[in-house]
Coordinates of N, CA and C and ligand atoms in Angstrom, one line a residue:
X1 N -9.9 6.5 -16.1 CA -10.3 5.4 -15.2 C -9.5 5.5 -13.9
X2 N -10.2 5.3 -12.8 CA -9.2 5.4 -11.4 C -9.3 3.7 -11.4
X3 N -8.6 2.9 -10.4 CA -8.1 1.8 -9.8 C -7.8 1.7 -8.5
X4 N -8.7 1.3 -7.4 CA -8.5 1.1 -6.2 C -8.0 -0.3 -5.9
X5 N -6.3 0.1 -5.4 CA -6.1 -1.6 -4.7 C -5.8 -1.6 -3.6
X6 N -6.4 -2.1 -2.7 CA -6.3 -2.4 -1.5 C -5.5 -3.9 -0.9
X7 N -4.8 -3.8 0.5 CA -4.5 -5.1 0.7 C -3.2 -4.7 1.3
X8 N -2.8 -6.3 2.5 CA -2.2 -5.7 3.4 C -0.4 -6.0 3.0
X9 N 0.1 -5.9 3.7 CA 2.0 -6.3 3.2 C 2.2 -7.1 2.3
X10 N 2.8 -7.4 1.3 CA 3.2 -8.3 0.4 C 2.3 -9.2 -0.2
X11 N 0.9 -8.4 0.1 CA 0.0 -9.3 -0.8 C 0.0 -9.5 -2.4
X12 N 0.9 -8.4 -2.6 CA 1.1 -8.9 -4.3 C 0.3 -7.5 -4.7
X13 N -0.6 -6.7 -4.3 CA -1.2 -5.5 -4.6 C 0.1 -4.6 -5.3
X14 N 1.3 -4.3 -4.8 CA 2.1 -3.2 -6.1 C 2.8 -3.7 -7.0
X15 N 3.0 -4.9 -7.3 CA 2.8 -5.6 -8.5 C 1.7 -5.6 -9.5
X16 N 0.5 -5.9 -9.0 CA -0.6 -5.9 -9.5 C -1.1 -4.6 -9.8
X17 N -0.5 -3.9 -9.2 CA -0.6 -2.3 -9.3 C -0.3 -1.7 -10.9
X18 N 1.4 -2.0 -10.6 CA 1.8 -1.4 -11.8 C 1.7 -2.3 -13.1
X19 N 1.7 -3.5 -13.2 CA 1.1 -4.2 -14.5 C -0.4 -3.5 -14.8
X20 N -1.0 -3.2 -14.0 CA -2.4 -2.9 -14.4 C -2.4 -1.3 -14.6
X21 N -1.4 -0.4 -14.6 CA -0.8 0.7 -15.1 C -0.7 0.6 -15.9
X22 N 0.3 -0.4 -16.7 CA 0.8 -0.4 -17.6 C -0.4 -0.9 -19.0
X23 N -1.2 -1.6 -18.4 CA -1.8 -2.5 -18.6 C -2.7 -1.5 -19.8
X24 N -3.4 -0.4 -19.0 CA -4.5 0.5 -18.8 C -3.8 1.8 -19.5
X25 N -2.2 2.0 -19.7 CA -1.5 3.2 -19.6 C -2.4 4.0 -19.0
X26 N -2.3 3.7 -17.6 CA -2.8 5.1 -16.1 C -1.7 5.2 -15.7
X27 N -1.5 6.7 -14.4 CA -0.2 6.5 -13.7 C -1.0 5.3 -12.4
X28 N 0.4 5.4 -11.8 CA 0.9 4.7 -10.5 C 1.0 5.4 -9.4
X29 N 0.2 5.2 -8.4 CA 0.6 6.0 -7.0 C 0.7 4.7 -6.0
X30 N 2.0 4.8 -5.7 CA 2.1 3.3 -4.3 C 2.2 4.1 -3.1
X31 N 1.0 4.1 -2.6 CA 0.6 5.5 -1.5 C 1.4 5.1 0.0
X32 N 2.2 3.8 -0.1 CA 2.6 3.5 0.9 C 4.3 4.1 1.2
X33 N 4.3 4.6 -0.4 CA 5.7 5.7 0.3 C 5.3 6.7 0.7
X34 N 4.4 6.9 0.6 CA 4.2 8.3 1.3 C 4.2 8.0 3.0
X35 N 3.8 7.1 3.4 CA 3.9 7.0 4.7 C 5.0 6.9 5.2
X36 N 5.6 5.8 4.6 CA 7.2 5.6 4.6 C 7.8 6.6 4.9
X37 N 7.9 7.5 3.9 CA 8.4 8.7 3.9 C 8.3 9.3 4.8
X38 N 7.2 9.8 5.4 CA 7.0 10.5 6.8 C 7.9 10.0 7.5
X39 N 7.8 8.4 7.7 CA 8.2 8.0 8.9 C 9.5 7.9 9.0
X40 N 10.5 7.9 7.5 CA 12.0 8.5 7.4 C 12.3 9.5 7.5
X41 N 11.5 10.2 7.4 CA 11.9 11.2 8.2 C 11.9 11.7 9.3
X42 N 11.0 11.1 10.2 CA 10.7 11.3 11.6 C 12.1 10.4 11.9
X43 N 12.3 9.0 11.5 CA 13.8 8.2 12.1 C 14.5 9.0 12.1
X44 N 14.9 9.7 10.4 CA 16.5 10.5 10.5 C 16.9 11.6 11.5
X45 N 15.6 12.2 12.0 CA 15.8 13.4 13.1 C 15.9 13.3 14.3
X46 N 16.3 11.6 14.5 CA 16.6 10.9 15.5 C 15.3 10.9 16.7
X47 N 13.7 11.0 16.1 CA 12.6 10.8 16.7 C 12.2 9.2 16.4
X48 N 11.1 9.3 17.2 CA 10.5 8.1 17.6 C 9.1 8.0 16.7
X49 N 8.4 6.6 15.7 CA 7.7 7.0 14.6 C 6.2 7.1 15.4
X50 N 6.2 7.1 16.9 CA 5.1 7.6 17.1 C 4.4 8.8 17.9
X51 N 6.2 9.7 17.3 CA 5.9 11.1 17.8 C 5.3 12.0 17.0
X52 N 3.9 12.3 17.7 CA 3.1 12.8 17.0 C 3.3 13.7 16.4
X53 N 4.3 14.8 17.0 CA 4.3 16.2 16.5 C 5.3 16.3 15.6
X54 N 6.2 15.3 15.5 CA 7.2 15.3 14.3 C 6.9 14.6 13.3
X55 N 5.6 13.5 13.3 CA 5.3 12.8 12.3 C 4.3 13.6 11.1
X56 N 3.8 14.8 12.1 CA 2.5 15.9 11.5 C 3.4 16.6 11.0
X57 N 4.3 17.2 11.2 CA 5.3 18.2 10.3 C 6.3 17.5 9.2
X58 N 6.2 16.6 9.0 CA 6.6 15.6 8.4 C 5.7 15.8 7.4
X59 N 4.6 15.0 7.6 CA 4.2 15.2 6.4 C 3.2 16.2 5.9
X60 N 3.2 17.2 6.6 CA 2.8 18.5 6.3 C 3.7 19.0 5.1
X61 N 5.4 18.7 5.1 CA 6.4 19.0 4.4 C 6.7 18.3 3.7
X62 N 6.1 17.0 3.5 CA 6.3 16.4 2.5 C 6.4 16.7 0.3
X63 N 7.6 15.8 0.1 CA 7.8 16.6 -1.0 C 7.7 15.3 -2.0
X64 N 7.0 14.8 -2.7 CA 6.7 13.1 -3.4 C 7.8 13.3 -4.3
X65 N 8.6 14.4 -5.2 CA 9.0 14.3 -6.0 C 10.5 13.8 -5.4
X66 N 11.0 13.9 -4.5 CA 12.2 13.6 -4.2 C 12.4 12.6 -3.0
X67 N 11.6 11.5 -3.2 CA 11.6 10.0 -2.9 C 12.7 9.4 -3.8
X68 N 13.3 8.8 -2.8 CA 14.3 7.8 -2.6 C 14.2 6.3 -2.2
X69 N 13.3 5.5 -3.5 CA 12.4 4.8 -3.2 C 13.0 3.1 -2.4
X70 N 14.0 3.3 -3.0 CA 15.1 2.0 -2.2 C 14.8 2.0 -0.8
X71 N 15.6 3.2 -0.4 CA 15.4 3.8 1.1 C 14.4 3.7 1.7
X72 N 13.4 3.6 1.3 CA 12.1 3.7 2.0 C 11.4 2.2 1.6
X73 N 12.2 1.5 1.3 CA 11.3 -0.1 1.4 C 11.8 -0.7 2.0
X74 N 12.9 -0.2 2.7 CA 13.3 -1.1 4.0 C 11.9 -1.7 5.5
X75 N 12.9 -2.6 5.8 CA 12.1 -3.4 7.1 C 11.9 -2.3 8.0
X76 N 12.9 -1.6 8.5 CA 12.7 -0.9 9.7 C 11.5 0.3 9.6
X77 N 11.6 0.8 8.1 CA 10.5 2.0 7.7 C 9.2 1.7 7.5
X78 N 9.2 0.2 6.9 CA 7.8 0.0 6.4 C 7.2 -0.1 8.1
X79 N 8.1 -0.7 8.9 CA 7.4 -1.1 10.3 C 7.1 0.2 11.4
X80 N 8.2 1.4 11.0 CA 7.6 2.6 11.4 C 6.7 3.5 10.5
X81 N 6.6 3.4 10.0 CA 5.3 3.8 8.8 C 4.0 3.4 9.1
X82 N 3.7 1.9 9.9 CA 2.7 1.4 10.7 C 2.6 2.3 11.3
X83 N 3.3 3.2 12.2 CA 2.9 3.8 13.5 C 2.2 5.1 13.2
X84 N 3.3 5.8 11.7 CA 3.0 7.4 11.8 C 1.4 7.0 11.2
X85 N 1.4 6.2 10.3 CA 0.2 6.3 9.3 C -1.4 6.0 10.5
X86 N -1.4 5.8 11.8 CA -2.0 6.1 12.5 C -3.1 7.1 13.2
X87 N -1.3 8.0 12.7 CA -2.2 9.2 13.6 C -3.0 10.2 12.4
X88 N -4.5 10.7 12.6 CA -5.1 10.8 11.9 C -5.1 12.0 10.6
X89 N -4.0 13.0 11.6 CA -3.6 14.3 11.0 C -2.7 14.2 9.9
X90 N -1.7 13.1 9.7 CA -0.9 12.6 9.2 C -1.6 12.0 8.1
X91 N -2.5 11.5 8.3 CA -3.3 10.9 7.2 C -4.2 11.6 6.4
X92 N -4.7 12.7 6.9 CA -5.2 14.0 6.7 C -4.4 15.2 5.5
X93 N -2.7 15.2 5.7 CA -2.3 16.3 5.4 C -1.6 15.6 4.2
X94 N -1.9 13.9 3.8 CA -1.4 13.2 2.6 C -2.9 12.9 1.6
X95 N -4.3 13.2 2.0 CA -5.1 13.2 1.3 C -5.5 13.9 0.0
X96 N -5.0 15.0 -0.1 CA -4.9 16.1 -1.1 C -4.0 15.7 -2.1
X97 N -3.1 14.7 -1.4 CA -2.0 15.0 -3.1 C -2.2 14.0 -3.8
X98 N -3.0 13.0 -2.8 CA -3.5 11.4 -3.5 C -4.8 11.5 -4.3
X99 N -5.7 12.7 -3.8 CA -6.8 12.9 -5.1 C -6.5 13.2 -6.1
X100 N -5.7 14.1 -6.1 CA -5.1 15.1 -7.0 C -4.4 14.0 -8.1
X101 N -4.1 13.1 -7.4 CA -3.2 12.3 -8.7 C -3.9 11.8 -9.4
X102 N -5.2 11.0 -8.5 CA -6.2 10.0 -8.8 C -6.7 10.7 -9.9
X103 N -6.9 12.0 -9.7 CA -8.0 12.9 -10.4 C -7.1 13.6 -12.1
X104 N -5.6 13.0 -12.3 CA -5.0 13.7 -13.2 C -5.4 13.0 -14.6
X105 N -5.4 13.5 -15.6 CA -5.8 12.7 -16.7 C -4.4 12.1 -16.8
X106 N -4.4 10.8 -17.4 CA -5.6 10.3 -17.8 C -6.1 9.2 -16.9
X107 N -6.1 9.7 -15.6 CA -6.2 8.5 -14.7 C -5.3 7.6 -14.0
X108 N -5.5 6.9 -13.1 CA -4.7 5.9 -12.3 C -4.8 4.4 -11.3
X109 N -4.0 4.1 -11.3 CA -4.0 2.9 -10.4 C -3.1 3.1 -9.2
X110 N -3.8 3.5 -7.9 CA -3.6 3.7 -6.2 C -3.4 2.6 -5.9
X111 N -2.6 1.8 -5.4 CA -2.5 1.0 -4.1 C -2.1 1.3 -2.8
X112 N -2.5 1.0 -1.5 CA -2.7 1.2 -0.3 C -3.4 0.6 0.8
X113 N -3.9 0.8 1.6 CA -4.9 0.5 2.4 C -6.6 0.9 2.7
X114 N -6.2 2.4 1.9 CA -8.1 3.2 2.6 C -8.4 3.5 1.2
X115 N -7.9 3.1 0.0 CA -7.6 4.1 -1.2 C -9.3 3.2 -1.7
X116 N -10.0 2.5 -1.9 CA -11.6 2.2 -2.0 C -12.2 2.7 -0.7
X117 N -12.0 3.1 0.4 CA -12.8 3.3 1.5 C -12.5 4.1 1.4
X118 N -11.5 5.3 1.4 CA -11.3 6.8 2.2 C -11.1 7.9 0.9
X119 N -9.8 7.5 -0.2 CA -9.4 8.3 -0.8 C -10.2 8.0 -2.2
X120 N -10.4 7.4 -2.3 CA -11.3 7.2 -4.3 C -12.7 6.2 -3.9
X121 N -13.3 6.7 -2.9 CA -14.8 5.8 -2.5 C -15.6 5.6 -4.2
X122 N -15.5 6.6 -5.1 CA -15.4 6.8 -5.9 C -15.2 5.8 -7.6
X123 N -14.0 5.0 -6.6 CA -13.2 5.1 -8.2 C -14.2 3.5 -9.1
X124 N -13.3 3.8 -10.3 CA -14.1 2.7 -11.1 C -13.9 1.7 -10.8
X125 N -13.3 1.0 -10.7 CA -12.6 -0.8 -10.0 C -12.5 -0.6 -8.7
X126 N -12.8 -1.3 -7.5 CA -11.6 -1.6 -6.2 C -11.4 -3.1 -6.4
X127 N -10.2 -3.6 -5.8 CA -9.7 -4.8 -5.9 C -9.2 -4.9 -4.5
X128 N -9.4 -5.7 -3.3 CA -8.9 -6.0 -2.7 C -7.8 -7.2 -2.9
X129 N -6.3 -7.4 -2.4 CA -5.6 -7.9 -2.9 C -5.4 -8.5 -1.6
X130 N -5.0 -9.9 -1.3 CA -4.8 -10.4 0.0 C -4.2 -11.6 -0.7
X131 N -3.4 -12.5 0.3 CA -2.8 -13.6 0.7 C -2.6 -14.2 2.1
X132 N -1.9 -15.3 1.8 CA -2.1 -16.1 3.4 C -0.6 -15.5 3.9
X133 N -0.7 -15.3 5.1 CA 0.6 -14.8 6.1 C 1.7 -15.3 6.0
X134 N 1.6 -16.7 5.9 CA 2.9 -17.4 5.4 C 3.1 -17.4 4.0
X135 N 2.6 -17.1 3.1 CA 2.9 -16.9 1.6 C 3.6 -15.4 1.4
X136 N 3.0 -14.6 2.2 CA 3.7 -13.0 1.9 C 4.5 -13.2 2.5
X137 N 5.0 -13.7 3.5 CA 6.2 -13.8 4.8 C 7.2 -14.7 3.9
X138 N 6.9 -15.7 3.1 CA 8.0 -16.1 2.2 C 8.3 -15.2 1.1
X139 N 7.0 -14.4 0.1 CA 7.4 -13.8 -0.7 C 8.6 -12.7 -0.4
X140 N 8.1 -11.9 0.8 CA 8.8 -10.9 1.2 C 10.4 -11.3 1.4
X141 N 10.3 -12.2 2.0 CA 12.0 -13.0 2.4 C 12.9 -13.2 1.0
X142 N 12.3 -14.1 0.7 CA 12.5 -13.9 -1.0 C 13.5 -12.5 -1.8
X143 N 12.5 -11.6 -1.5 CA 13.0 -9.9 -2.2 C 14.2 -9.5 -1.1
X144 N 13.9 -9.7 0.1 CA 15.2 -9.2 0.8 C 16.5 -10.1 0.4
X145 N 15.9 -11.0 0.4 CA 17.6 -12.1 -0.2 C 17.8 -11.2 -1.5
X146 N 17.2 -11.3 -2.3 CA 17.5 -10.8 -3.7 C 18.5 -9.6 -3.8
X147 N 17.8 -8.8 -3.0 CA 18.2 -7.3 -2.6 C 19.5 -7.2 -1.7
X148 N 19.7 -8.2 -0.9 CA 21.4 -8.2 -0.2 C 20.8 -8.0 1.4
X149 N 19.4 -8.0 1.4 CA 19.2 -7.5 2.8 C 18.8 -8.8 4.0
X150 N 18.6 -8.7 4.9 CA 18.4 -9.8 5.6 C 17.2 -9.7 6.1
X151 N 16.9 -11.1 6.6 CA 14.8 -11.2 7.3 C 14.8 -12.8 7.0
X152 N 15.1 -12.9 7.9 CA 14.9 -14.6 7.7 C 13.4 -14.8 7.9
X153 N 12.8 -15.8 7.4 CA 10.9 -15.7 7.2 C 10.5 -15.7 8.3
X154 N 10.9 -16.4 9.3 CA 10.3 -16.2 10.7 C 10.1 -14.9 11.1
X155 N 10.9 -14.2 11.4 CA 11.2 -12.6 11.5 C 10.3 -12.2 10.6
X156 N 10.0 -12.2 8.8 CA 9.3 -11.5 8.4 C 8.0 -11.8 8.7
X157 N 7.4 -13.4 9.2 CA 6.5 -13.3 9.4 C 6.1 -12.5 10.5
X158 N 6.6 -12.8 11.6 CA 6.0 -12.2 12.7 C 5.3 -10.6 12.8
X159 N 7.0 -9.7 11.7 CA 6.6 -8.6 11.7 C 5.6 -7.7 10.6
X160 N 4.8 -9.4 9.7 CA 3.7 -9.3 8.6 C 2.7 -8.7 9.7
X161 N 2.5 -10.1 10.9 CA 1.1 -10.3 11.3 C 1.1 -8.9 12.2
X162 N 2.3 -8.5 13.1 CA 2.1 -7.5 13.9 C 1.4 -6.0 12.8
X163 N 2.0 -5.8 11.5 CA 1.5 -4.8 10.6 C 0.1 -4.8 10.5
X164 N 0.0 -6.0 10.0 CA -1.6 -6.6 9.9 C -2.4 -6.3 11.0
X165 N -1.6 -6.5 12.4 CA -3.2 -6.2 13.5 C -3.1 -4.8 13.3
X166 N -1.6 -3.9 13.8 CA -1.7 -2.4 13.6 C -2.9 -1.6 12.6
X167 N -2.7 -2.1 11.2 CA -3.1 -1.5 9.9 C -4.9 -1.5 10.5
X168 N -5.3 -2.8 10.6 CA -6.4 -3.5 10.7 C -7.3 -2.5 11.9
X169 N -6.7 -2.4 12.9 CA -6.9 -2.3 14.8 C -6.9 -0.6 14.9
X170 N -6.2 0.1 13.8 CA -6.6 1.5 13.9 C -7.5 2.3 13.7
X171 N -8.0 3.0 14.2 CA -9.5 3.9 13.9 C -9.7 4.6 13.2
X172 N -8.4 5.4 12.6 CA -8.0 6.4 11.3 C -8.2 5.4 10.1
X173 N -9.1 5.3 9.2 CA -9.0 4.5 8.1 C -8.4 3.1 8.2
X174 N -8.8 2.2 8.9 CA -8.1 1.1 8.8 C -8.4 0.2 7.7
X175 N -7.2 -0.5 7.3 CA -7.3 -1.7 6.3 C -8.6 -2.1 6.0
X176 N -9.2 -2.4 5.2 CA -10.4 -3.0 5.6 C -10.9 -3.1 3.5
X177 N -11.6 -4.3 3.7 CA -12.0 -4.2 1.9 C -13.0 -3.2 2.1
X178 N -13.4 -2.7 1.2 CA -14.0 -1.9 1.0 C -16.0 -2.8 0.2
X179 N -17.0 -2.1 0.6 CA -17.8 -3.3 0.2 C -18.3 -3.3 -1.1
X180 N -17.7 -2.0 -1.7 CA -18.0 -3.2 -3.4 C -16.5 -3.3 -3.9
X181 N -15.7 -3.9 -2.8 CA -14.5 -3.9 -3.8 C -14.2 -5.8 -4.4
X182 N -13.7 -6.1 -5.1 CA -13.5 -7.2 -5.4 C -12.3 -8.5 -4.9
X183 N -12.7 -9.1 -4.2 CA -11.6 -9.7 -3.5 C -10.2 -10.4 -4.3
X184 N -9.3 -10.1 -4.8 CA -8.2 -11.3 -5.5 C -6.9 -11.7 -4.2
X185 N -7.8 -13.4 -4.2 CA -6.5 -14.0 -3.1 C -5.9 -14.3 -4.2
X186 N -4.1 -13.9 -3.6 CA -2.9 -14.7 -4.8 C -2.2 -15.7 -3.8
X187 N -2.8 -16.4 -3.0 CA -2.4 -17.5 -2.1 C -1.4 -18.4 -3.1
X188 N -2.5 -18.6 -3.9 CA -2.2 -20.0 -5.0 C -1.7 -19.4 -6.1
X189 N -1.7 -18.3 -6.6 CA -1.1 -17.5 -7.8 C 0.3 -17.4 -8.2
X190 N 0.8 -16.9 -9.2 CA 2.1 -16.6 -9.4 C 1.7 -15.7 -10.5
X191 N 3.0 -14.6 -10.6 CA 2.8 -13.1 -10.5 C 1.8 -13.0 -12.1
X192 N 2.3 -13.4 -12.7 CA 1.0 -13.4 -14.3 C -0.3 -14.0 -13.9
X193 N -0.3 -15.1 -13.4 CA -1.9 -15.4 -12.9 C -2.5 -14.2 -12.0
X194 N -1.8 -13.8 -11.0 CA -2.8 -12.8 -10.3 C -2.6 -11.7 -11.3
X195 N -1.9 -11.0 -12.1 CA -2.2 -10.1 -13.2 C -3.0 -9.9 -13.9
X196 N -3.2 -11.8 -14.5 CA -4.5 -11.9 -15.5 C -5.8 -11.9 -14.8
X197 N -5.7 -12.5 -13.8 CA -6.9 -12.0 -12.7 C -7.5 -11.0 -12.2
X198 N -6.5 -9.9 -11.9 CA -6.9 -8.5 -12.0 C -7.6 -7.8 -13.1
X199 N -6.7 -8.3 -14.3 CA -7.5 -7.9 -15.2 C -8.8 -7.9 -15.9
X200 N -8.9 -9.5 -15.4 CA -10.5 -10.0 -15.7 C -11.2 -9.2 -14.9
X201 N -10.9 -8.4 -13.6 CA -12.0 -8.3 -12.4 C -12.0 -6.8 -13.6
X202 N -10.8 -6.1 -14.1 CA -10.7 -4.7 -14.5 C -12.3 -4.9 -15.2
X203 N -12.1 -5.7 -16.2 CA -12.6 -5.7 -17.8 C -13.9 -6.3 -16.7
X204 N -14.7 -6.7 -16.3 CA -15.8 -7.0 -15.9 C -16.0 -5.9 -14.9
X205 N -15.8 -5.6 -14.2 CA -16.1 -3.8 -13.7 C -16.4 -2.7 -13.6
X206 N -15.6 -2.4 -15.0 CA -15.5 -1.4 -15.6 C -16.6 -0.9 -16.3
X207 N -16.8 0.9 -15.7 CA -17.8 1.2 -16.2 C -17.3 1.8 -17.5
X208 N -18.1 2.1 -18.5 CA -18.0 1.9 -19.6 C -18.9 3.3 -20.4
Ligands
C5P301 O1 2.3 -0.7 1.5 P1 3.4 -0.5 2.3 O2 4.0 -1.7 3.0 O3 4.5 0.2 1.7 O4 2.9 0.5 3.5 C1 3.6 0.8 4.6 C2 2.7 1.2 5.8 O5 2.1 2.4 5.4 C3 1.5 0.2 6.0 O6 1.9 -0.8 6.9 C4 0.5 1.1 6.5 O7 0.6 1.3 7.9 C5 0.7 2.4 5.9 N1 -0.2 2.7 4.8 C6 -1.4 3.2 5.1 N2 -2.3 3.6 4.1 C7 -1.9 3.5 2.8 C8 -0.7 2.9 2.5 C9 0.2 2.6 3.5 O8 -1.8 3.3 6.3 N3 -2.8 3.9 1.9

């Protein structure tokens, strides 16, 4: 069984991800390090994340097995990760390893942004996962306290909604549900209710 989750920053989608891995025993692909990644890499070499030519050799070279996953959930990556994941070729030269996973027995649960529209149009479930701006802008704030790091919610908000138009506003695969995918808002949710929610959408979906 594949699993398409779609949905934008801290909507609760890689949560919902990996319970429903676990859930299902499928793997896990959170396709948003892969961007990440690119785009730490383009930072560390002291480039800019929307230099094209460093962001395409990037992830042309990209290597999934030696992610450094802490590292790459930082504020500053996820917000240069917006930029690389843009450019089209970059998006291009990370489609191959994301079928391939999709496609591994015994199956999987993708979360991302194009993964019901672009990479698994295919798959057996899509779920789009969303929430209200100010709910993921607290959630998010939340995990950086936890973590030692700083983002006061204002700050996180702001740099939700700018992700949001980026993601949304680009012509390479943009954010977008997909139209038979299944909407779960966790506005109102807390992390086992939108789990059990997922799951209902799984078990009613699922082809059989
Ligand atoms: O999901 P996460 O916040 O880790 O994603 C970081 C960024 O990577 C997103 O803001 C988006 O620009 C990009 N991304 C994407 N397509 C995906 C996953 C992530 O464009 N499938």
């Amino acid at each position: 069984m594949i699993i398409a989750i779609d949905g934008p920053a801290a909507s609760g989608k890689g949560t919902v991800s990996k319970r429903l891995a676990a859930h299902y025993g499928l793997r896990h692909l959170d396709t948003g390090l892969l961007y990440r990644a690119v785009a730490k890499t383009v930072l560390d070499s002291g480039k800019k994340p929307d230099d094209t030519e460093a962001a395409i050799a990037a992830a042309t070279a990209l290597d999934p097995a030696n992610f450094d996953e802490a590292a790459l959930k930082s504020a500053v990556v996820g917000e240069a990760a917006s930029y690389v994941s843009a450019i089209p070729e970059v998006r291009a030269a990370l489609v191959a390893y994301q079928r391939d996973f999709a496609a591994t027995a015994p199956g999987a649960v993708l979360d991302g942004r194009d993964i019901g529209t672009v990479i698994c149009p295919d798959a057996d479930v899509k779920i789009f996962v969303t929430a209200a701006p100010e709910v993921r802008a607290h959630r998010r704030a939340k995990e950086y306290a936890a973590a030692g790091k700083d983002g006061d919610e204002a700050t996180v908000l702001a740099d939700i909604r700018k992700r949001d138009e980026r993601d949304s506003n680009r012509s390479a695969s943009p954010l977008k549900q997909a139209d038979d995918a299944v909407l779960l808002d966790t506005t109102n949710l807390n992390v086992e209710q939108a789990v059990a929610a997922a799951i209902a959408i799984v078990e009613r979906n699922k082809k059989r």
